[in-house]
XYZ file of C-alpha atoms in Angstrom:
482
model
C 259.834 -21.630 -150.326
C 257.067 -24.214 -150.349
C 254.312 -23.672 -147.812
C 253.152 -26.579 -145.676
C 249.782 -28.014 -146.682
C 246.853 -26.788 -144.613
C 248.897 -24.892 -142.054
C 247.536 -22.021 -139.952
C 247.893 -19.616 -142.882
C 246.192 -21.876 -145.408
C 244.775 -19.764 -148.309
C 246.130 -16.561 -146.686
C 248.740 -15.337 -149.131
C 249.708 -12.017 -147.534
C 250.462 -10.696 -144.062
C 247.372 -8.487 -144.208
C 245.181 -11.464 -145.067
C 246.654 -13.381 -142.163
C 245.972 -10.488 -139.795
C 242.388 -10.093 -140.996
C 241.668 -13.783 -140.537
C 243.422 -14.483 -137.255
C 242.479 -11.247 -135.491
C 238.996 -10.601 -136.870
C 237.353 -13.489 -138.727
C 238.477 -16.592 -136.894
C 236.744 -16.020 -133.568
C 233.350 -15.033 -134.965
C 230.438 -17.355 -134.075
C 228.627 -19.155 -136.897
C 225.076 -18.338 -137.937
C 224.117 -21.211 -140.229
C 221.022 -19.665 -141.747
C 220.556 -22.321 -144.439
C 221.314 -25.991 -143.841
C 219.855 -29.442 -144.295
C 220.789 -30.667 -140.841
C 218.428 -33.324 -139.492
C 216.657 -31.888 -136.426
C 215.858 -35.210 -134.760
C 219.593 -35.949 -134.567
C 220.097 -32.665 -132.712
C 217.112 -33.281 -130.428
C 218.383 -36.762 -129.563
C 221.973 -35.497 -129.269
C 222.933 -38.419 -131.460
C 226.202 -40.227 -130.997
C 227.374 -41.608 -134.358
C 228.907 -45.065 -134.274
C 231.319 -44.551 -137.185
C 232.914 -41.792 -139.205
C 231.148 -43.273 -142.239
C 227.723 -42.543 -140.766
C 228.414 -38.883 -140.011
C 230.628 -38.242 -143.037
C 229.445 -40.324 -145.992
C 225.757 -41.004 -145.467
C 223.832 -38.506 -147.579
C 226.880 -36.599 -148.909
C 226.235 -36.138 -152.625
C 229.585 -34.412 -153.146
C 231.532 -37.463 -151.988
C 229.209 -39.865 -153.803
C 229.765 -38.124 -157.143
C 233.536 -38.203 -156.659
C 233.499 -41.894 -155.776
C 231.408 -42.745 -158.828
C 233.774 -40.779 -161.047
C 236.655 -42.698 -159.484
C 235.080 -45.979 -160.565
C 233.673 -47.057 -157.202
C 230.655 -49.395 -157.572
C 227.372 -48.150 -156.124
C 227.390 -50.899 -153.487
C 230.197 -49.027 -151.718
C 228.413 -45.682 -151.997
C 224.705 -46.078 -151.275
C 224.529 -49.874 -151.199
C 224.837 -52.612 -148.584
C 228.612 -52.549 -148.070
C 229.783 -52.202 -144.473
C 230.726 -48.832 -143.003
C 234.393 -49.832 -143.111
C 234.187 -50.869 -146.771
C 232.522 -47.573 -147.709
C 235.094 -45.561 -145.779
C 237.941 -47.514 -147.364
C 236.624 -46.720 -150.846
C 236.324 -43.042 -149.916
C 239.893 -43.072 -148.570
C 241.094 -44.557 -151.857
C 239.222 -41.801 -153.714
C 240.509 -38.841 -151.675
C 243.980 -38.635 -153.316
C 242.230 -38.492 -156.695
C 240.236 -35.402 -155.616
C 243.275 -33.093 -155.779
C 242.121 -29.570 -156.771
C 238.531 -30.463 -155.975
C 237.308 -28.684 -152.809
C 236.627 -32.119 -151.329
C 240.368 -32.534 -150.846
C 240.519 -29.392 -148.722
C 237.277 -30.039 -146.854
C 238.207 -33.632 -146.035
C 241.475 -32.709 -144.400
C 240.107 -29.562 -142.754
C 237.407 -31.649 -141.104
C 239.867 -34.311 -139.956
C 242.033 -31.580 -138.424
C 239.339 -29.416 -136.845
C 237.202 -32.169 -135.347
C 239.647 -35.024 -134.724
C 243.078 -33.381 -134.573
C 244.281 -35.657 -137.381
C 246.919 -34.105 -139.664
C 247.795 -37.291 -141.538
C 246.606 -37.316 -145.151
C 243.748 -39.698 -145.864
C 244.537 -42.404 -148.408
C 244.412 -46.183 -148.765
C 247.396 -46.690 -146.460
C 246.149 -44.432 -143.649
C 242.490 -45.393 -143.919
C 242.356 -48.023 -141.167
C 244.262 -45.887 -138.655
C 242.080 -42.844 -139.309
C 238.873 -44.891 -139.311
C 239.675 -46.427 -135.930
C 240.834 -43.154 -134.346
C 237.752 -41.235 -135.512
C 235.406 -44.005 -134.402
C 236.984 -44.146 -130.948
C 236.564 -40.396 -130.501
C 232.983 -40.497 -131.798
C 232.096 -42.780 -128.899
C 233.043 -40.137 -126.334
C 230.570 -37.524 -124.988
C 232.570 -34.694 -126.572
C 231.519 -35.942 -130.016
C 227.767 -35.967 -129.609
C 225.906 -33.864 -132.184
C 225.235 -31.015 -129.767
C 228.866 -30.928 -128.661
C 230.038 -30.887 -132.281
C 227.953 -27.732 -132.790
C 229.434 -26.231 -129.634
C 232.944 -27.151 -130.785
C 232.468 -25.107 -133.964
C 231.059 -22.083 -132.096
C 227.684 -22.370 -133.837
C 225.082 -19.922 -132.554
C 222.089 -20.583 -134.844
C 221.142 -23.475 -137.141
C 218.245 -23.094 -139.570
C 217.021 -26.418 -140.902
C 214.948 -26.916 -144.067
C 211.391 -28.101 -143.431
C 208.199 -28.805 -145.335
C 205.017 -26.971 -144.273
C 203.474 -30.334 -143.370
C 206.318 -31.251 -140.995
C 205.303 -31.563 -137.357
C 208.442 -29.731 -136.105
C 208.256 -31.987 -133.041
C 212.040 -32.139 -132.854
C 212.327 -28.366 -132.938
C 209.870 -28.212 -130.050
C 211.929 -30.741 -128.141
C 215.145 -28.802 -128.736
C 213.495 -25.552 -127.615
C 212.266 -27.268 -124.445
C 215.665 -28.820 -123.692
C 217.509 -25.579 -123.028
C 220.184 -26.315 -125.649
C 221.938 -22.991 -126.128
C 222.384 -23.313 -129.900
C 219.172 -22.094 -131.479
C 217.769 -24.624 -133.952
C 215.043 -22.987 -136.000
C 212.896 -24.262 -138.892
C 212.811 -22.823 -142.401
C 209.556 -22.853 -144.386
C 210.210 -24.616 -147.713
C 206.976 -25.089 -149.635
C 208.409 -26.632 -152.815
C 206.044 -29.621 -152.685
C 203.050 -27.271 -152.592
C 204.179 -25.958 -155.996
C 204.315 -29.211 -157.970
C 200.942 -29.696 -159.709
C 202.557 -31.331 -162.755
C 201.876 -34.806 -161.335
C 198.248 -34.670 -160.233
C 198.357 -37.959 -158.321
C 201.444 -37.122 -156.272
C 200.264 -33.549 -155.750
C 196.904 -34.620 -154.371
C 198.613 -37.001 -151.989
C 200.713 -34.120 -150.736
C 197.689 -31.828 -150.361
C 196.027 -34.482 -148.203
C 199.110 -34.583 -145.991
C 199.266 -30.778 -145.773
C 195.558 -30.573 -145.006
C 195.927 -33.073 -142.191
C 198.788 -31.084 -140.665
C 196.789 -27.829 -140.866
C 193.438 -29.426 -139.935
C 191.963 -28.049 -143.177
C 190.000 -29.998 -145.799
C 191.733 -28.652 -148.906
C 189.180 -28.538 -151.725
C 189.647 -25.052 -153.158
C 192.568 -22.721 -153.729
C 191.283 -20.649 -150.809
C 191.563 -23.773 -148.643
C 195.143 -24.212 -149.786
C 195.927 -20.619 -148.867
C 194.333 -21.142 -145.453
C 196.341 -24.302 -144.811
C 199.617 -22.664 -145.823
C 198.932 -19.616 -143.670
C 198.166 -21.785 -140.642
C 201.404 -23.699 -141.100
C 203.288 -20.445 -141.701
C 201.951 -19.211 -138.350
C 202.943 -22.467 -136.681
C 206.509 -22.208 -138.018
C 206.684 -18.608 -136.777
C 205.724 -19.758 -133.282
C 208.770 -22.032 -133.319
C 211.082 -19.130 -134.218
C 211.144 -19.464 -138.004
C 212.496 -16.338 -139.687
C 213.174 -17.596 -143.214
C 211.514 -19.312 -146.126
C 213.295 -21.039 -148.965
C 212.525 -22.156 -152.513
C 214.513 -24.470 -154.758
C 213.500 -23.510 -158.308
C 214.865 -23.872 -161.803
C 213.784 -20.268 -162.352
C 211.320 -17.751 -160.972
C 207.726 -18.077 -162.192
C 206.088 -14.813 -163.229
C 203.229 -15.535 -165.612
C 200.101 -13.357 -165.703
C 197.006 -14.852 -164.081
C 193.643 -13.949 -162.597
C 192.116 -15.183 -159.386
C 189.369 -16.943 -161.331
C 191.926 -18.766 -163.484
C 193.837 -20.031 -160.451
C 190.643 -21.198 -158.773
C 189.675 -23.164 -161.890
C 193.164 -24.620 -162.265
C 193.169 -25.810 -158.667
C 189.767 -27.469 -158.965
C 191.011 -29.193 -162.091
C 194.165 -30.600 -160.524
C 192.361 -31.486 -157.285
C 190.013 -33.553 -159.414
C 192.971 -35.540 -160.710
C 193.251 -33.890 -164.130
C 196.620 -33.201 -165.677
C 197.307 -29.523 -166.336
C 198.490 -27.863 -169.523
C 201.957 -26.300 -169.418
C 200.586 -22.747 -169.294
C 198.281 -23.698 -166.413
C 201.182 -25.124 -164.435
C 203.134 -21.907 -164.948
C 200.184 -19.732 -163.919
C 199.560 -21.769 -160.793
C 203.193 -21.697 -159.717
C 203.358 -17.952 -160.350
C 200.287 -17.297 -158.197
C 201.471 -19.484 -155.341
C 204.951 -17.955 -155.386
C 203.434 -14.493 -154.956
C 201.170 -15.708 -152.152
C 204.073 -17.215 -150.238
C 206.180 -14.086 -150.746
C 203.377 -11.919 -149.364
C 203.149 -14.156 -146.302
C 206.876 -13.719 -145.688
C 206.551 -9.948 -146.016
C 203.693 -9.856 -143.519
C 205.864 -11.535 -140.865
C 209.096 -9.740 -141.621
C 210.803 -12.957 -142.696
C 213.609 -13.326 -145.213
C 212.771 -15.217 -148.407
C 215.468 -17.240 -150.157
C 215.461 -18.380 -153.788
C 217.927 -21.046 -154.911
C 217.838 -20.840 -158.697
C 219.248 -22.858 -161.545
C 219.679 -26.522 -160.590
C 218.927 -29.088 -163.272
C 217.871 -32.007 -161.110
C 217.568 -35.773 -161.531
C 219.335 -35.958 -164.879
C 219.894 -39.711 -164.701
C 216.434 -41.279 -164.925
C 217.768 -44.810 -164.439
C 219.409 -43.907 -161.143
C 216.413 -41.813 -160.121
C 214.280 -44.949 -160.411
C 216.858 -46.947 -158.477
C 217.807 -44.525 -155.682
C 215.229 -41.727 -155.732
C 215.869 -37.951 -155.776
C 218.681 -36.108 -153.985
C 221.246 -38.833 -154.527
C 223.812 -36.936 -156.582
C 222.521 -36.765 -160.158
C 221.986 -33.009 -160.420
C 223.936 -30.363 -162.324
C 224.072 -26.687 -163.209
C 221.240 -25.642 -165.533
C 221.235 -22.921 -168.175
C 217.822 -21.440 -167.474
C 216.955 -17.870 -168.405
C 216.692 -15.949 -165.138
C 216.605 -12.196 -165.679
C 213.219 -11.148 -167.014
C 210.971 -13.345 -164.867
C 213.002 -12.498 -161.763
C 212.614 -8.799 -162.523
C 208.865 -9.147 -163.047
C 208.387 -11.116 -159.841
C 210.364 -8.736 -157.623
C 208.803 -5.710 -159.328
C 205.298 -7.005 -158.687
C 205.992 -7.406 -154.968
C 207.831 -4.096 -154.724
C 205.025 -2.279 -156.547
C 202.581 -3.497 -153.900
C 205.047 -2.647 -151.105
C 205.148 -6.345 -150.184
C 208.731 -7.238 -150.968
C 210.298 -9.034 -148.019
C 214.001 -9.223 -147.347
C 215.294 -11.456 -150.125
C 218.381 -13.557 -150.852
C 219.007 -14.771 -154.401
C 221.373 -17.685 -155.041
C 222.366 -18.704 -158.559
C 223.891 -22.038 -159.518
C 225.132 -20.984 -162.950
C 228.187 -18.709 -162.578
C 227.227 -17.068 -165.880
C 224.438 -15.404 -163.899
C 226.712 -13.809 -161.278
C 226.607 -10.296 -162.693
C 222.925 -10.640 -163.568
C 222.034 -11.425 -159.936
C 224.499 -8.901 -158.535
C 222.874 -6.108 -160.557
C 219.295 -7.347 -160.092
C 219.448 -7.005 -156.314
C 220.355 -3.341 -156.687
C 217.086 -2.669 -158.490
C 215.043 -3.383 -155.361
C 217.102 -2.110 -152.454
C 214.957 0.749 -151.182
C 216.905 2.056 -148.188
C 214.543 0.517 -145.633
C 217.011 -2.207 -144.607
C 220.732 -2.414 -145.256
C 221.196 -5.038 -147.939
C 217.477 -5.779 -148.093
C 217.871 -7.735 -151.346
C 221.035 -9.846 -151.245
C 223.218 -11.758 -153.687
C 223.643 -15.038 -151.804
C 226.894 -16.851 -151.237
C 228.369 -19.369 -153.654
C 225.983 -22.315 -153.577
C 226.291 -26.057 -154.227
C 228.685 -26.457 -157.161
C 229.932 -22.909 -156.522
C 230.774 -23.179 -152.819
C 234.451 -23.695 -153.589
C 237.394 -21.313 -153.880
C 236.865 -20.245 -157.486
C 233.077 -19.968 -157.094
C 233.314 -17.985 -153.876
C 235.886 -15.604 -155.311
C 233.746 -14.962 -158.377
C 230.650 -14.349 -156.267
C 232.536 -11.994 -153.933
C 234.085 -10.128 -156.857
C 230.767 -9.725 -158.684
C 229.076 -8.531 -155.495
C 231.955 -6.142 -154.763
C 231.894 -4.675 -158.266
C 228.111 -4.288 -158.552
C 226.975 -3.769 -154.965
C 228.189 -3.536 -151.373
C 230.290 -6.436 -150.149
C 230.241 -4.809 -146.707
C 226.505 -5.598 -146.319
C 226.826 -9.259 -147.341
C 225.337 -11.784 -144.871
C 228.080 -14.282 -145.597
C 228.413 -18.033 -145.695
C 226.100 -20.964 -144.951
C 226.684 -24.715 -144.917
C 223.827 -26.012 -147.114
C 224.839 -29.408 -145.731
C 223.446 -32.502 -144.033
C 226.712 -33.251 -142.239
C 227.584 -32.089 -138.732
C 231.233 -32.145 -139.802
C 230.759 -29.504 -142.493
C 231.221 -26.348 -140.411
C 234.859 -25.805 -141.468
C 233.299 -24.585 -144.726
C 232.699 -21.333 -142.860
C 236.420 -21.196 -142.080
C 237.163 -21.929 -145.737
C 234.954 -19.015 -146.805
C 236.439 -16.672 -144.201
C 239.974 -17.418 -145.304
C 239.045 -16.768 -148.949
C 237.333 -13.491 -147.996
C 240.292 -12.288 -145.948
C 242.739 -13.257 -148.674
C 240.894 -11.216 -151.304
C 240.708 -8.123 -149.113
C 244.259 -8.592 -147.830
C 245.625 -8.873 -151.366
C 243.912 -5.592 -152.291
C 245.597 -3.893 -149.330
C 249.018 -5.277 -150.239
C 248.495 -4.085 -153.824
C 247.576 -0.583 -152.684
C 243.993 -1.000 -153.917
C 242.555 -0.616 -150.404
C 243.881 1.429 -147.481
C 245.792 -0.284 -144.703
C 243.006 0.496 -142.249
C 242.495 -2.506 -139.971
C 239.749 -0.813 -137.977
C 237.652 -0.347 -141.126
C 238.470 -3.592 -142.891
C 238.490 -5.707 -139.744
C 235.007 -4.491 -138.852
C 233.739 -5.268 -142.367
C 235.211 -8.776 -142.166
C 233.613 -9.413 -138.765
C 230.268 -8.190 -140.062
C 230.361 -10.398 -143.158
C 231.311 -13.401 -141.046
C 228.696 -12.807 -138.333
C 227.390 -9.324 -137.535
C 225.431 -8.691 -140.730
C 223.560 -12.011 -140.497
C 222.774 -11.473 -136.829
C 221.218 -8.085 -137.552
C 219.611 -8.963 -140.894
C 217.694 -12.066 -139.831
C 216.588 -10.707 -136.477
C 216.794 -14.012 -134.620
C 217.020 -12.169 -131.323
C 213.671 -10.527 -132.070
C 211.851 -13.880 -131.958
C 209.467 -13.636 -129.041
C 210.669 -15.892 -126.237
C 207.138 -16.393 -124.852
C 206.081 -17.793 -128.228
C 209.024 -20.175 -128.247
C 208.311 -21.264 -124.693
C 204.650 -21.822 -125.478
C 205.500 -23.865 -128.549
C 208.039 -25.890 -126.600
C 205.498 -26.529 -123.859
C 203.156 -28.093 -126.425
C 205.722 -30.845 -126.960
């Protein structure tokens, strides 16, 4: 018998899977420990005027699908009206069958707007008008959307030079969902373009009130900003890298390299690698000192289309999976920190699924018993945060490590309508475990398996990141400075 599309047992193929999801996973709050949500929109409790603004602006996934479907750029990132852009997306949706966008689109329409009608060219106007009408009501402000999805913590992604003024405002407002910054120092690690890099160092120096002339000055500025982030409740750092940098270097070499680039000189390739390696270690040591968790997103080949990069800039949907070598440098980097007893809690995300088993086994090399799951294999990320990618990540982690200690899903999104991705992940998780029970590969022990499911969905992240340990007086003091 055919199952209805997207019914209450969507993706849950067995009775055990259904029980695990409905009785254990479904009600768990969401800890969104890695996102690209825009903090000023939370601080202002923004009310979006149209579904296009909250759904299509900045969504690279949808943009790529529309381009593939032959939609001109004017209707994607151009000057077309919100209705015209939505109409083109609606025409594209039926062509996304078997792409996760088809599931996510209809999950989001159901969970936020109660709309069960399929989105297509014929239904577009009705759905556009109904969503827009609801978005004008108080229940659909940004803060209420987070409440609706039972979100407990949101970690944004922020540059060390950011003022974090919106985080201060949120902390002062009494909003019960904790919105915390994440320290992402990628721009501090880009000396390849001396002109752009020096402009960034000036900006960083201004934020830290440090005249950055030497590598020691750079360290001082980064430490001051690291402290400032900590005062606002930051518990995580993040790095978006093609691969880990682990070249040998001396302090004298790094000092000379920094003086060279600060003087506007272009660096040789080996100097760039040495500098990035040194700075990566410095930042990792800072995280260890504060008890933070460091995250490494590895393997994206970015900005492949140079023509569109010139036209639209970065982060507009022209990235892909890269085939970078990951193992040896990653081992050397983690081993260096571990050998100095300065290895912080660490999450490794890979974008190339060929690296699943590599990452799953690498984390086991540096788990030392001090913290459960101290070094983690992160959830399926970017091109892998779909059913097949999640299943492969879960299976590799299960086979090579301890699935039970996994800190679970994140959104990695700029959209406030993306939280059903946590539901999507939870259903996939419960289906895999439930299928094993039905096949006699796991015991029919709901107390054991239900607890593991609840921990993966929520409990492990809550304990691992230690958000509750953030000193309230520090948060209050930082909020008062707003």
